[in-house]
PDB file of C-alpha atoms in Angstrom:
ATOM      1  CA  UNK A   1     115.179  68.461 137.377  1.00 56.00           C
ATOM      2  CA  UNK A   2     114.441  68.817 134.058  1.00 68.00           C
ATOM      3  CA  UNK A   3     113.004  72.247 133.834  1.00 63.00           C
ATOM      4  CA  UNK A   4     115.712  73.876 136.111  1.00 58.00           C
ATOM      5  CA  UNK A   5     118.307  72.169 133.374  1.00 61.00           C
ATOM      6  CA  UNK A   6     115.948  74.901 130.817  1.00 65.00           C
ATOM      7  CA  UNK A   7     116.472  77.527 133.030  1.00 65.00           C
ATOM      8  CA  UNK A   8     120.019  77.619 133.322  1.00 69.00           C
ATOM      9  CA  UNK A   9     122.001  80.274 131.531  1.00 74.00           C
ATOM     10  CA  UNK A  10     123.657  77.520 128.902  1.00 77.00           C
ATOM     11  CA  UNK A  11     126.411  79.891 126.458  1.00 83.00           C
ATOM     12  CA  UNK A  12     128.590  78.620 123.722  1.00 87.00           C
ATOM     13  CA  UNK A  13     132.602  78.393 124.927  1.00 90.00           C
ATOM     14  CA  UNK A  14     132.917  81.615 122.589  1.00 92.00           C
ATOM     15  CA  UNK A  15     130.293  83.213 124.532  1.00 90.00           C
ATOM     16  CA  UNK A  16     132.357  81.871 128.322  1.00 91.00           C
ATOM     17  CA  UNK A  17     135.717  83.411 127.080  1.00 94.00           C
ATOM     18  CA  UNK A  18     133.602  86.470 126.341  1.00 94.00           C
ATOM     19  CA  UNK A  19     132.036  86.726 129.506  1.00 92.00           C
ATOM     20  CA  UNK A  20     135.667  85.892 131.502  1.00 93.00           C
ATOM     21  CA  UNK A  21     137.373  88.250 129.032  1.00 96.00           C
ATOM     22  CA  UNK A  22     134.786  91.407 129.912  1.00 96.00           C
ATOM     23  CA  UNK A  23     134.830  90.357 133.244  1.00 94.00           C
ATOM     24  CA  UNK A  24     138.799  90.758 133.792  1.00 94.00           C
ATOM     25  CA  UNK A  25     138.977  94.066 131.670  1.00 97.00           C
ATOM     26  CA  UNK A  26     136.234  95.651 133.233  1.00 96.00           C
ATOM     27  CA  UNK A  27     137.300  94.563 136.719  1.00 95.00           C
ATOM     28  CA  UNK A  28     140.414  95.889 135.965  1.00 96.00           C
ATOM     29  CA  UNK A  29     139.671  98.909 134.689  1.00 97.00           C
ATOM     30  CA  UNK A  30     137.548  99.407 137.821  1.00 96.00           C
ATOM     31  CA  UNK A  31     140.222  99.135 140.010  1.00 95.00           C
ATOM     32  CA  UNK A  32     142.420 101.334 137.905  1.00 95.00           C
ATOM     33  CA  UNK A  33     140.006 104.051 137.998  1.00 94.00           C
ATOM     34  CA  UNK A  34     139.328 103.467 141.828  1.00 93.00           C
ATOM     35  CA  UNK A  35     142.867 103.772 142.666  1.00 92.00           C
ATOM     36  CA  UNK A  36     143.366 106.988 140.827  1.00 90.00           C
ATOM     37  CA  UNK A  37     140.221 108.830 142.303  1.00 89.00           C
ATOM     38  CA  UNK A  38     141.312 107.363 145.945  1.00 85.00           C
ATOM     39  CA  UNK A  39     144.938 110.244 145.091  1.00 81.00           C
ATOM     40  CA  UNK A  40     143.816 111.851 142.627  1.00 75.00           C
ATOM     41  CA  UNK A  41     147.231 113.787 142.514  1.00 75.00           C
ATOM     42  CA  UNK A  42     148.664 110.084 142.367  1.00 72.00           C
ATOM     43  CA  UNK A  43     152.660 110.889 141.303  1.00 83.00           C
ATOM     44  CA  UNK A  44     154.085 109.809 138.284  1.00 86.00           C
ATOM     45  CA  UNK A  45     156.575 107.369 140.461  1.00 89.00           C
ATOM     46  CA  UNK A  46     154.097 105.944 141.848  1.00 90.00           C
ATOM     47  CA  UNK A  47     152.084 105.175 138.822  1.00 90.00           C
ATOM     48  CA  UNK A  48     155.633 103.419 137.627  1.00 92.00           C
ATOM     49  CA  UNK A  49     155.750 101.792 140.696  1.00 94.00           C
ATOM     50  CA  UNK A  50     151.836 100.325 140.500  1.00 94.00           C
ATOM     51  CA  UNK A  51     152.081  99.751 136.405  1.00 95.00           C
ATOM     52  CA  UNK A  52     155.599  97.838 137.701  1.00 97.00           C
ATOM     53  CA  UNK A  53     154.430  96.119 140.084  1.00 96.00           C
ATOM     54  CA  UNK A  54     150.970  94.731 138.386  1.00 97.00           C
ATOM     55  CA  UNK A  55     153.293  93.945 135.502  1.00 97.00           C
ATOM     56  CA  UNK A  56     155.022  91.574 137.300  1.00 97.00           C
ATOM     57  CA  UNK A  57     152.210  90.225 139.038  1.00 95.00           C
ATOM     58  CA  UNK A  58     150.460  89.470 135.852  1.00 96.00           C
ATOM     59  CA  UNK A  59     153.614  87.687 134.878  1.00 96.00           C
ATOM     60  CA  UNK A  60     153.978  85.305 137.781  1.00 96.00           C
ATOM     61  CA  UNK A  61     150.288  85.553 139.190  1.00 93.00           C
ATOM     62  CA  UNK A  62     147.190  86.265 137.050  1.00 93.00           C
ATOM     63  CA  UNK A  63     148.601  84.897 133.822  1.00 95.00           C
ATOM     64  CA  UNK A  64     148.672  81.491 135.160  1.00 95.00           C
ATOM     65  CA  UNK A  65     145.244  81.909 136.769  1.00 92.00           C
ATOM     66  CA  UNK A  66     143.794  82.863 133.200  1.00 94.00           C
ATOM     67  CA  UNK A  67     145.789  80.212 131.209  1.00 95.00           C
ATOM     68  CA  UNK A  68     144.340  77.466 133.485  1.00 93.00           C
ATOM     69  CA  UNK A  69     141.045  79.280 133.317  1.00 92.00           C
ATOM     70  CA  UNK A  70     141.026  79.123 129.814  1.00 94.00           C
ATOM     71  CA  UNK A  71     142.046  75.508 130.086  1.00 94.00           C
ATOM     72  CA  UNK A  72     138.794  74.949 132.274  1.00 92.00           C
ATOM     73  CA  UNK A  73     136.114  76.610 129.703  1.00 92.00           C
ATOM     74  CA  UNK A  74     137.817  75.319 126.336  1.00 92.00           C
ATOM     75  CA  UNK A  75     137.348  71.960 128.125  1.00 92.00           C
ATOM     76  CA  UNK A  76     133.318  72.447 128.930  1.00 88.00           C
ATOM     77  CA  UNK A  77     130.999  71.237 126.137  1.00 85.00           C
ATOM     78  CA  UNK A  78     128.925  74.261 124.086  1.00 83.00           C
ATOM     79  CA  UNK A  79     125.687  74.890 126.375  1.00 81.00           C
ATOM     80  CA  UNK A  80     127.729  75.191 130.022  1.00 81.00           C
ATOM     81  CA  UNK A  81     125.987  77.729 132.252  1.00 79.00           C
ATOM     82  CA  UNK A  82     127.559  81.084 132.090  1.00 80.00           C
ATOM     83  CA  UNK A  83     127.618  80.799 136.413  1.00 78.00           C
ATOM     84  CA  UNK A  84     130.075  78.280 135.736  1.00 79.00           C
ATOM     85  CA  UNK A  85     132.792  80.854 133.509  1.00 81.00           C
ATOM     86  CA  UNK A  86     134.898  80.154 136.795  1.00 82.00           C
ATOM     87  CA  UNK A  87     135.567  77.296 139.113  1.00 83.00           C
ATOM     88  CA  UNK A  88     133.829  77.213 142.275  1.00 84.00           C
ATOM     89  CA  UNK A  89     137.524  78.216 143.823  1.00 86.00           C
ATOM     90  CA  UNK A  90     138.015  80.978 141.408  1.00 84.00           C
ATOM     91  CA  UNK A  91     134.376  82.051 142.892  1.00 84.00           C
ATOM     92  CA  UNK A  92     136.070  82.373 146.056  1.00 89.00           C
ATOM     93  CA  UNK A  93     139.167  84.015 145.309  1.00 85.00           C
ATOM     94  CA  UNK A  94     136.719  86.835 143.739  1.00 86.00           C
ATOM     95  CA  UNK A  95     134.639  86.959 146.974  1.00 91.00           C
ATOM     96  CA  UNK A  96     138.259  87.050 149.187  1.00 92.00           C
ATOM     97  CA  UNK A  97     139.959  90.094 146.884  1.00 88.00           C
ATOM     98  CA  UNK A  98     136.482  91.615 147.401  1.00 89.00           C
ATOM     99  CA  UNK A  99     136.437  91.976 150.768  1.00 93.00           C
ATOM    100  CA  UNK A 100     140.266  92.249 151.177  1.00 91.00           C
ATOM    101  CA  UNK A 101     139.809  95.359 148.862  1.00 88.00           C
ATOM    102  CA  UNK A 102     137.424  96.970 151.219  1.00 89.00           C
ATOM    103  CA  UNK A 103     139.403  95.905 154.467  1.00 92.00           C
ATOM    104  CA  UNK A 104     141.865  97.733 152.937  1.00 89.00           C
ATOM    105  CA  UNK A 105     139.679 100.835 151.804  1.00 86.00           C
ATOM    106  CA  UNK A 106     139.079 101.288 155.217  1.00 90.00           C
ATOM    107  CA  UNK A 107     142.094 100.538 157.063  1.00 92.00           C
ATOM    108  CA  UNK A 108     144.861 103.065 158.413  1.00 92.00           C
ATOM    109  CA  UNK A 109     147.050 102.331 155.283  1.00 92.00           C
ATOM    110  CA  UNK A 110     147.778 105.782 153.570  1.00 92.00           C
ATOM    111  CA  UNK A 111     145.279 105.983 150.770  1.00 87.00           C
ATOM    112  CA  UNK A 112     148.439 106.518 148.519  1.00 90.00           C
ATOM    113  CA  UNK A 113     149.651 103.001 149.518  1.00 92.00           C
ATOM    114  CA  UNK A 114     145.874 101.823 148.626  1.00 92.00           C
ATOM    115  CA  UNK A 115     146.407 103.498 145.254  1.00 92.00           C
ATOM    116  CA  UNK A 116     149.216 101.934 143.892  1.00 94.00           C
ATOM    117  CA  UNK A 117     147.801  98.315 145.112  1.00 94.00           C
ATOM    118  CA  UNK A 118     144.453  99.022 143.412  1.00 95.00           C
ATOM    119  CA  UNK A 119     146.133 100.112 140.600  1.00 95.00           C
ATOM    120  CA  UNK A 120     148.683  97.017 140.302  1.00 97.00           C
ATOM    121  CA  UNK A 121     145.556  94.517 140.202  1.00 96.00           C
ATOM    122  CA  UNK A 122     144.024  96.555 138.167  1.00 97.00           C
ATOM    123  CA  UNK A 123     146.854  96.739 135.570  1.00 97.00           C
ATOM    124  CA  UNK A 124     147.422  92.682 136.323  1.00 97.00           C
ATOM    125  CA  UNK A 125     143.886  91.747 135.553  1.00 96.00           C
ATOM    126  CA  UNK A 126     143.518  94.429 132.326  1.00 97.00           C
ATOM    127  CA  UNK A 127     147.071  92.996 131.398  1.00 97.00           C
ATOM    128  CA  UNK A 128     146.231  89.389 131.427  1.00 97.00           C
ATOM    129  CA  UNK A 129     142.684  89.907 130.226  1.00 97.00           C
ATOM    130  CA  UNK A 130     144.869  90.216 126.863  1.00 97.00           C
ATOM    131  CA  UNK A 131     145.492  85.939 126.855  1.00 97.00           C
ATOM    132  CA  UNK A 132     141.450  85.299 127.542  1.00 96.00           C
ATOM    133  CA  UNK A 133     140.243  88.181 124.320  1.00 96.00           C
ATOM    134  CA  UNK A 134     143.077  85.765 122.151  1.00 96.00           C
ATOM    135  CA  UNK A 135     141.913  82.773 122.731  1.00 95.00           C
ATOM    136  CA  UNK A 136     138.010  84.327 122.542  1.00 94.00           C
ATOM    137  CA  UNK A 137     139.572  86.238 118.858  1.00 93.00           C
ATOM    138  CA  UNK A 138     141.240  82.485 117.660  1.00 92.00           C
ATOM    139  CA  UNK A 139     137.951  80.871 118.222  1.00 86.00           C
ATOM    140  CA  UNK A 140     136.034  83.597 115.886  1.00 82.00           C
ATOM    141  CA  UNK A 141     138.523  81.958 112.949  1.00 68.00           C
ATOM    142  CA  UNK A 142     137.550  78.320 113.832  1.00 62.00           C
ATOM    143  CA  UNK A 143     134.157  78.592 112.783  1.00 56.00           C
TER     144      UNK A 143
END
C-alpha cells in the first residue's frame, strides 16, 4: 500500500483551494461562453434575466456549497490528494449537472431557454468562485 500512498497526487491546502478555485471559474466561464454561442443574438433582457437569476442562485445555492467546501479542504492536513479537492458527493453533483446539461442540450427546450440557464450557472459558479480565490489569497499572507 505503500507505494500507491507515493503515487498519489498529495498538494498543499493552498495548492486544493487553487485547484477548486480554477475549477469553479473556468467551469463557469465555460458555461457562460456555451450559453452565448448556443443564441448568439442572446437579448439584452435575457442576459439580465440569466446574470439575475445566477445572482441569486449563487446567493442561496453555490455560496453555501463553496463555504462548506472550503470548510472541507482547510480541514485536510498539507499532502491530501488533489482527487480529493471535493467530497465524494460533490463528485456526484458534478457528474449529475453534467449530464443534466446535455439532457438539456438536446431536449425540445428552445435553445434560448438553454441559454439563459447555462448562463445563470455559469454566472453562479464564476460568482462564488470569488469566496474560494479569498480564502486561497488570505492563505498567501499566512505564510
Amino acid at each position: 500500500m505503500s507505494w500507491l500512498f507515493r503515487l498519489k497526487p498529495g498538494a498543499s491546502i493552498r495548492t486544493n483551494l487553487l485547484v477548486a478555485a480554477l475549477m469553479w471559474s473556468f467551469i463557469g466561464l465555460y458555461l457562460i461562453v456555451r450559453g452565448y454561442l448556443l443564441h448568439v443574438l442572446l437579448p439584452g433582457i435575457f442576459w439580465a434575466l440569466a446574470l439575475g437569476l445566477g445572482t441569486l442562485k449563487a446567493r442561496f445555492v453555490i455560496e453555501r456549497a463553496a463555504r462548506k467546501n472550503i470548510t472541507r479542504i482547510v480541514a485536510r492536513p498539507d499532502g491530501m490528494c488533489l482527487g480529493g479537492v471535493y467530497s465524494w458527493g460533490m463528485w456526484g453533483m458534478v457528474v449529475c449537472m453534467m449530464l443534466a446539461g446535455r439532457l438539456l442540450r438536446n431536449s425540445a427546450v428552445p435553445s434560448l431557454v438553454v441559454s439563459v440557464i447555462y448562463v445563470a450557472v455559469g454566472w453562479a459558479l464564476l460568482l462564488s468562485s470569488r469566496l474560494i480565490w479569498q480564502e486561497w489569497n488570505a492563505r498567501r499572507t499566512l505564510r
